[in-house]
Structures are given as C-alpha cells and as structure tokens.
C-alpha cells in the first residue's frame, strides 16, 4: 500500500498492538510514496529500516537519485534545516537503522527521481511511550529545552539533585541523529564549589569523519569560549570541570553510509566540593605594589589579637567560613576570594571579618543564601568595621547604624533564575577598610534545608586603583588632586567578585585632571582580543584597528560590544582611541594626552569566570600645566599662545584639547581678534572657533564651554593668519579650541579693543550704532541745506 495514514489509536483499537511493518510496493522510478504516522499523546514515532533496493546513491555529501526520509509532519518546513535522508543501491541493515520523530506526527517519504526497474524498502514502525527510561524509548531527563531552538537544552544543578536525575543524548537517540545539526547543552551551577561531571556511557560516531561529527566542551556559555575537550573516536569518556557554566556542543555532518552509528548518551552529575581534602580555596595573593604593604592599620595588631587566631592566608589551604579572619595586606594577604558558611562546622552565630589596608575599601557580593526562621530571627548583616555578636542593646543600635545590608528571614536567593541566567548582583562596598559579615541561624542544623550564605569579597586600594564606584560593577575614578602623580592600571585581577557574571564585562578608569593639569594615559601592553558575534550575524567579520592622525579606531561590521576592546573616551563622549582584534605589539604604546577628563574602557565581549578576558597594562600621569582648560580675561588686550609640552616619541601619540576662553568687558568696545599658526593641518585635526556669549549655558555642567552661543567664525591651521573684527558693542566673546591630532596644536591668539571714551558708561547701553549713525547723517544734511540756501540768496 502507498499514501496511507497509520493512526496509533485506531491501530491499537483494531489489533491491540502499537507496532507494525511497512513494505512498500515495487516501484518503477521515477515515483513517490508517503506514509503519515500519527502517534497518540505521550508517544514518539520509531522506525527500523531493514532493506533498501535501488533507492538512490550517496555522492559523498548527500543522497541523489532517490531516498527515504522521516521528518516531523507538524513542524514548519524550512530549506535551511537538512532532513534525515537514507539511500542505497542494495542494502541489508543488521542491526536495522533506527530513526525517531520526537515531535508529534511524522511523515515517511519514499521518493525515486531517476529511472529504475524496481525500487523498494522494508521497515518496521512503532509508537513508543515517551515515559520509558530504557531501550528504544529513551528520552532526555532533568533538563529543559531552550525555546525557539532546534535541539538546545539547559541543565541546572538544582534540577539534578538525585541519582540519574539528568541524562542527555544526541537528538533521535538511540536512533540515527539528523544531519547538519549544532546541538548545545548548557550546564549551569549556582555555587562556586560545584563541579560538573559528564559521564559518556556511549559515543558512536562515523569512523574517520571527525571533521564533521564531533563533541566539544567549552568553559563558558558561548561557542567562542575556551575549549576544554573534544571527542570523536572515543567510545566512552568522563569529563569533570568547575562551573559556573559549561557548554557541550554536538555537531553532525552529512549522513554517511553505512548507518551504524547513533550519537551519544551521557549522565550528568553536579558535585559539591566543600570538604577540606578538596581543591585549595580560590583566593589570590596580594599583587604588587600591594604585597609590599607591611604596615598594619591603626590598632591593627590589637584588632587581630582580639578577634582570635582564625586568620586565613593565601597559602594556608583553608576554606573561608564561619570565624574566618581575612587580611588583605602584607605577606600572605588575600586580595579576593570566596566565602561559604557551609565550609566549617555549624554555628548558630557566624562571623567573617575582612581587614584591609588603610587605603582599602571592601567589596562583597552575595550569590546564594537561605534563611528559614520568621521575624528576622535568621538574618544576614554586612557591617562597617569589626564586630562580634553581643546582647547589649547599645551594640545592636550601633550595628544598625553601620549596616550596609541586612537580609531578614525567611528569605532565599539563588544565583540564577529558572531560565539559567544570573540574577542582578546583590553587592555592597564599604566606606572604610574593615567589614564584618554576620549570620544568625537556627539553634540546630536542618539537613534538609540548611541555612547558609555564600559569596565573594575583594579589597580595592583606592590610592592606587582609584575611588571605587559603589553603584557600578567595575568602575573607579582617579582625581588629579588626590591620586598619585604617576600610576598604572591593568585588567581586573579580583575575579572572584565577578563569578556570577556571564555576559559583557565593562570596567572603566576615569581620570579627572584639575583645572591646572592635563592627564596622559599610555597603553603599554595588550593581549590578543577576540570577538563574540552571534552565530549567523550578517556581516560578522571580527574587528580590526586602524590608526591615523585623529587617533586609533575600532572598525567592525557589528556593534562594538560584540568585540573585546580597549578605548580611551573623552568626558564629552568623543572616542580618542580604540584598540581591538589582533593589535600588533609593535604599534604600542598608544598615548593620549588630554586637558579634559578621560575614561579608559576595558570591554570583554563575553566574560566568564573560567575565561577571564584579555590582559592589558596602562600607565597614567597627571601633568601640571595651565595651557588649556577654561579661563576668563577682562583685559582689553592680550595674547594666548600654545606652549610646547614633552612628547614620548611614540608613533601613536595623540593630543586632545578642549579649551575655552572668555573675553569679557563691562564697557562698550569693538574687538579685533588676530589668530596665527605656522602649521598646515586640516580643520579636522584642530580648529579655533569664535562664538557669541550665551549666558544661559554658562550655568550648565559644561561650565564656560556651555556659554558658547552662535558661531561667528572658524579658524583652521591652513588659514595661517586671519583677523576677525567683531561688531561694535559685542563686548563678550567665547573662544574655543578643539584638537585631536598626532601633533600638538601651535597657535597664537591676540586681541585688542577700540574703546570710545565719550560713549563709556557703566549704566544701560546706549542706542545701537545704526540708530546713532542715522541721526548724525540727518543733522549734517540740514546744515548743508541752510548753507546752500544762504549762498543762493546772496547771489540773487
């Protein structure tokens, strides 16, 4: 029979069976035949193919001349998704080739498009329950299919608590998997102590076809994350790695005969490693120059003595739990790390003390916690300073005043939402060098629902690393009057605080010079930078750097946040330089000297705790010079000239200036402006503009530069020399210089005023010049008329 429908419910009602045989009629090609297979609810379609006679042939990449194909009848058919097609001239399959359709009704198509004498196939079908856990009825468990994807799955540790709770496999397992697929399986953990163990009980891929069919495991949630392992010819394997995210990708190529492979099946385990015999704690030793800070805080020795001897060192191998004292300075100090109250024996009252150097502030981020008791009897407090539990009311009042964060029970938090995405960070930053984490719990431990808190901490040296911004993930500010005159910045090293970030990471250093200063930022070292453009993005071709007279530029067809980069940005948003891609070390250093604030942006396109982005190093210096900025002159004549500044000699050294000068007068005058320059630069490199005074803008955040009103004239260096005469009584003028060039602008601005003493007044302005000129002209005409009249009368 041909072109028929086989319905599971009708078949069960008439025969009591849910399986049968399909033997196609002998067909002379070309021709076609189809079978519509309708399963009942909770069933999948299984097909076992035993025999093919004159059904096309395989040309190395696909079937030509004819094929048999099993596809989903309910899914939307698209040309971009390759279907499972089998072909062969005279094939007997032992064991049979097994195919599955997992999503509702299926369509079995038998098609011959070339001339044949006899084409035929033999197969068995079965409507198999999805609830079966063994045999051909296998179905993935413990994970959730990611919406709007072909075969992507998410597995979280909270869903895989029991034994054999999470099992994953290639699509169609244990049958033949479809061709040309990329299936991704994301494994997400909620705890920093959780490791992911993947046990592949069977891997069966085509022989000598590893270019097309293989498995990869990556440290992160992106296909561009670092590669941890690759599997192809192995029959079994076990992989174990820490989180927070691992991505397993299964890639299939064209279906290659003989069809004696079926992909893979694996068991997933999430393992907690909190015992002392496990891996050493994830803490970083203090980095120079912080490691050289051997001085203690005021009364620091007394504070440590009072707190006891539970101090944790970088090389102690101890977990940071209840009762820990973490010192962030001196030899063996820890600059960052993770803490977890479950790392030590149960205590009703639990404290963790974080003690920094005099110039430190402390950052704490909470990842997970569980508080059971009502009425705040269970709670978490993060306090400024060093504290212990006390029953005195006065102490409780003082703690309440100093609490940066308080969480009252009952309350629970997990690092991720149900979709596997990290929640918004719950973090605090201290104002001083010391911090105490206090946790009050029930009198006894509940094994089924333990009360705990875990998170991360980091010490931030504001003297060397800038003033931390409490509202930003990774931002600091360097003030010219408070910061060291010379210093350096680099990629963030306190990665523990970023454990729950799985996206773009943007860290900024803002340099704000004083009114009599400029700032120089020099990028000295830079690692290779990568791109994380979404798969299938139109025009995706990475990012490259191009440097010219107006700075270095990042060039990409896709938005810049898809690419690793370092950028220097002026306070008004002007991009002074941007570096991305495979930037050559020979082009370094890149130097920018600015007389306004500069923001250094370090952007990792896809940050993960396991793959921490690229490294860089930059130096900065605040220079004392008053050649730019914003100034007001009240003299009737004067001169403004550029001054030579020191240069580094680097090929990529750029000068950025935004200067504003206001020429002001309280008497009526006419201004003459002479501007000269010996350089031959374009207006894009630098220019000087003259503006009318706009009083309203002077009170904005831009200061005097905001007072620049209507444009009167623009001077470019190529003009060499120009004198501009202002209209009479335009007493106040705004002069602006804007420059971004490899060469420092060289110019001279002179001004002089013509003041008519008879018209000088400090009161209201006199009539406008046009009106006065008209009145004078009328008087002279009248006198001439009278003289002419007298002469004519005398002549007569």
PDB file of C-alpha atoms in Angstrom, residues 43-162:
ATOM      1  CA  UNK A  43       4.259   8.788  22.247  1.00  0.00           C
ATOM      2  CA  UNK A  44       7.066   9.126  19.739  1.00  0.00           C
ATOM      3  CA  UNK A  45       7.425   7.527  16.308  1.00  0.00           C
ATOM      4  CA  UNK A  46      10.132   4.884  15.888  1.00  0.00           C
ATOM      5  CA  UNK A  47      11.192   3.449  12.522  1.00  0.00           C
ATOM      6  CA  UNK A  48      13.533   0.498  11.964  1.00  0.00           C
ATOM      7  CA  UNK A  49      14.803   0.226   8.399  1.00  0.00           C
ATOM      8  CA  UNK A  50      15.956  -3.259   7.246  1.00  0.00           C
ATOM      9  CA  UNK A  51      16.119  -3.237   3.435  1.00  0.00           C
ATOM     10  CA  UNK A  52      16.696  -0.814   0.541  1.00  0.00           C
ATOM     11  CA  UNK A  53      16.575  -1.757  -3.139  1.00  0.00           C
ATOM     12  CA  UNK A  54      17.566   0.758  -5.841  1.00  0.00           C
ATOM     13  CA  UNK A  55      16.919   3.798  -3.655  1.00  0.00           C
ATOM     14  CA  UNK A  56      19.388   6.360  -4.993  1.00  0.00           C
ATOM     15  CA  UNK A  57      23.060   6.554  -4.037  1.00  0.00           C
ATOM     16  CA  UNK A  58      25.360   8.591  -1.807  1.00  0.00           C
ATOM     17  CA  UNK A  59      27.661  11.016  -3.664  1.00  0.00           C
ATOM     18  CA  UNK A  60      29.880  11.846  -0.683  1.00  0.00           C
ATOM     19  CA  UNK A  61      27.783  14.632   0.749  1.00  0.00           C
ATOM     20  CA  UNK A  62      24.113  13.751   0.138  1.00  0.00           C
ATOM     21  CA  UNK A  63      21.694  11.277  -1.441  1.00  0.00           C
ATOM     22  CA  UNK A  64      20.992  11.658  -5.158  1.00  0.00           C
ATOM     23  CA  UNK A  65      18.606   9.816  -7.425  1.00  0.00           C
ATOM     24  CA  UNK A  66      16.295   8.774  -4.592  1.00  0.00           C
ATOM     25  CA  UNK A  67      15.910   8.455  -0.824  1.00  0.00           C
ATOM     26  CA  UNK A  68      13.730   7.530   2.096  1.00  0.00           C
ATOM     27  CA  UNK A  69      13.105  10.277   4.638  1.00  0.00           C
ATOM     28  CA  UNK A  70      11.459  10.537   8.062  1.00  0.00           C
ATOM     29  CA  UNK A  71      10.515  14.062   9.141  1.00  0.00           C
ATOM     30  CA  UNK A  72       8.164  15.808  11.531  1.00  0.00           C
ATOM     31  CA  UNK A  73       4.778  16.460   9.946  1.00  0.00           C
ATOM     32  CA  UNK A  74       3.773  19.151  12.432  1.00  0.00           C
ATOM     33  CA  UNK A  75       6.887  21.303  12.251  1.00  0.00           C
ATOM     34  CA  UNK A  76       7.278  24.179   9.825  1.00  0.00           C
ATOM     35  CA  UNK A  77       9.393  23.012   6.925  1.00  0.00           C
ATOM     36  CA  UNK A  78      12.378  25.207   6.050  1.00  0.00           C
ATOM     37  CA  UNK A  79      15.051  24.804   3.447  1.00  0.00           C
ATOM     38  CA  UNK A  80      17.782  25.677   5.964  1.00  0.00           C
ATOM     39  CA  UNK A  81      17.226  22.515   8.067  1.00  0.00           C
ATOM     40  CA  UNK A  82      18.610  19.363   6.487  1.00  0.00           C
ATOM     41  CA  UNK A  83      16.320  16.325   6.730  1.00  0.00           C
ATOM     42  CA  UNK A  84      17.366  12.751   7.560  1.00  0.00           C
ATOM     43  CA  UNK A  85      17.621  11.017   4.172  1.00  0.00           C
ATOM     44  CA  UNK A  86      18.871   7.479   3.628  1.00  0.00           C
ATOM     45  CA  UNK A  87      19.788   5.836   0.324  1.00  0.00           C
ATOM     46  CA  UNK A  88      21.433   2.730  -1.073  1.00  0.00           C
ATOM     47  CA  UNK A  89      21.556   0.531  -4.150  1.00  0.00           C
ATOM     48  CA  UNK A  90      21.062  -2.858  -2.451  1.00  0.00           C
ATOM     49  CA  UNK A  91      21.378  -2.661   1.334  1.00  0.00           C
ATOM     50  CA  UNK A  92      20.529  -5.057   4.161  1.00  0.00           C
ATOM     51  CA  UNK A  93      20.938  -3.466   7.598  1.00  0.00           C
ATOM     52  CA  UNK A  94      21.812  -5.727  10.547  1.00  0.00           C
ATOM     53  CA  UNK A  95      21.095  -4.352  13.063  1.00  0.00           C
ATOM     54  CA  UNK A  96      18.493  -2.128  11.457  1.00  0.00           C
ATOM     55  CA  UNK A  97      18.868   1.629  11.078  1.00  0.00           C
ATOM     56  CA  UNK A  98      16.726   3.247  13.780  1.00  0.00           C
ATOM     57  CA  UNK A  99      15.050   6.634  13.307  1.00  0.00           C
ATOM     58  CA  UNK A 100      12.872   8.633  15.724  1.00  0.00           C
ATOM     59  CA  UNK A 101      10.443  11.525  15.364  1.00  0.00           C
ATOM     60  CA  UNK A 102      10.029  13.219  18.736  1.00  0.00           C
ATOM     61  CA  UNK A 103       7.522  15.964  17.988  1.00  0.00           C
ATOM     62  CA  UNK A 104       4.070  14.641  17.166  1.00  0.00           C
ATOM     63  CA  UNK A 105       3.076  13.224  13.805  1.00  0.00           C
ATOM     64  CA  UNK A 106       5.720  12.099  11.337  1.00  0.00           C
ATOM     65  CA  UNK A 107       5.850  11.749   7.583  1.00  0.00           C
ATOM     66  CA  UNK A 108       7.741   8.875   5.941  1.00  0.00           C
ATOM     67  CA  UNK A 109       8.544   9.757   2.329  1.00  0.00           C
ATOM     68  CA  UNK A 110       9.821   7.299  -0.275  1.00  0.00           C
ATOM     69  CA  UNK A 111      10.971   9.118  -3.411  1.00  0.00           C
ATOM     70  CA  UNK A 112      12.729   7.984  -6.598  1.00  0.00           C
ATOM     71  CA  UNK A 113      13.726  10.698  -9.076  1.00  0.00           C
ATOM     72  CA  UNK A 114      15.724   8.581 -11.523  1.00  0.00           C
ATOM     73  CA  UNK A 115      14.671   5.769 -13.825  1.00  0.00           C
ATOM     74  CA  UNK A 116      14.746   2.362 -12.060  1.00  0.00           C
ATOM     75  CA  UNK A 117      13.333  -1.136 -12.752  1.00  0.00           C
ATOM     76  CA  UNK A 118      12.379  -1.976  -9.130  1.00  0.00           C
ATOM     77  CA  UNK A 119      12.709   0.270  -6.105  1.00  0.00           C
ATOM     78  CA  UNK A 120      11.511  -0.888  -2.726  1.00  0.00           C
ATOM     79  CA  UNK A 121      12.098  -0.702   1.051  1.00  0.00           C
ATOM     80  CA  UNK A 122      11.190  -2.739   4.134  1.00  0.00           C
ATOM     81  CA  UNK A 123      10.762  -1.187   7.600  1.00  0.00           C
ATOM     82  CA  UNK A 124       9.061  -1.699  10.936  1.00  0.00           C
ATOM     83  CA  UNK A 125       7.364   1.098  12.842  1.00  0.00           C
ATOM     84  CA  UNK A 126       6.415   1.524  16.484  1.00  0.00           C
ATOM     85  CA  UNK A 127       4.579   4.107  18.578  1.00  0.00           C
ATOM     86  CA  UNK A 128       6.799   4.193  21.694  1.00  0.00           C
ATOM     87  CA  UNK A 129       5.919   5.788  25.017  1.00  0.00           C
ATOM     88  CA  UNK A 130       7.966   8.861  25.967  1.00  0.00           C
ATOM     89  CA  UNK A 131       7.894   7.804  29.630  1.00  0.00           C
ATOM     90  CA  UNK A 132      10.036   4.728  29.041  1.00  0.00           C
ATOM     91  CA  UNK A 133      13.523   5.002  30.543  1.00  0.00           C
ATOM     92  CA  UNK A 134      15.127   2.020  28.848  1.00  0.00           C
ATOM     93  CA  UNK A 135      15.575   0.621  25.376  1.00  0.00           C
ATOM     94  CA  UNK A 136      14.412   2.396  22.295  1.00  0.00           C
ATOM     95  CA  UNK A 137      12.012   4.546  24.298  1.00  0.00           C
ATOM     96  CA  UNK A 138      14.815   6.715  25.743  1.00  0.00           C
ATOM     97  CA  UNK A 139      14.026  10.378  26.362  1.00  0.00           C
ATOM     98  CA  UNK A 140      16.273  13.102  27.919  1.00  0.00           C
ATOM     99  CA  UNK A 141      15.562  13.839  31.588  1.00  0.00           C
ATOM    100  CA  UNK A 142      16.354  16.603  34.069  1.00  0.00           C
ATOM    101  CA  UNK A 143      16.900  19.357  31.530  1.00  0.00           C
ATOM    102  CA  UNK A 144      14.665  21.874  29.827  1.00  0.00           C
ATOM    103  CA  UNK A 145      14.576  22.522  26.116  1.00  0.00           C
ATOM    104  CA  UNK A 146      15.551  26.087  25.235  1.00  0.00           C
ATOM    105  CA  UNK A 147      12.649  27.731  23.373  1.00  0.00           C
ATOM    106  CA  UNK A 148      12.942  28.601  19.692  1.00  0.00           C
ATOM    107  CA  UNK A 149      15.914  26.277  19.137  1.00  0.00           C
ATOM    108  CA  UNK A 150      16.191  23.027  17.231  1.00  0.00           C
ATOM    109  CA  UNK A 151      17.959  20.894  19.830  1.00  0.00           C
ATOM    110  CA  UNK A 152      19.404  23.074  22.619  1.00  0.00           C
ATOM    111  CA  UNK A 153      18.987  22.139  26.305  1.00  0.00           C
ATOM    112  CA  UNK A 154      19.637  23.705  29.716  1.00  0.00           C
ATOM    113  CA  UNK A 155      20.681  21.626  32.742  1.00  0.00           C
ATOM    114  CA  UNK A 156      20.929  23.285  36.181  1.00  0.00           C
ATOM    115  CA  UNK A 157      22.296  21.777  39.371  1.00  0.00           C
ATOM    116  CA  UNK A 158      19.022  22.486  41.200  1.00  0.00           C
ATOM    117  CA  UNK A 159      17.240  20.083  38.786  1.00  0.00           C
ATOM    118  CA  UNK A 160      19.791  17.291  39.064  1.00  0.00           C
ATOM    119  CA  UNK A 161      19.866  16.511  42.779  1.00  0.00           C
ATOM    120  CA  UNK A 162      19.009  12.808  42.756  1.00  0.00           C
TER     121      UNK A 162
END
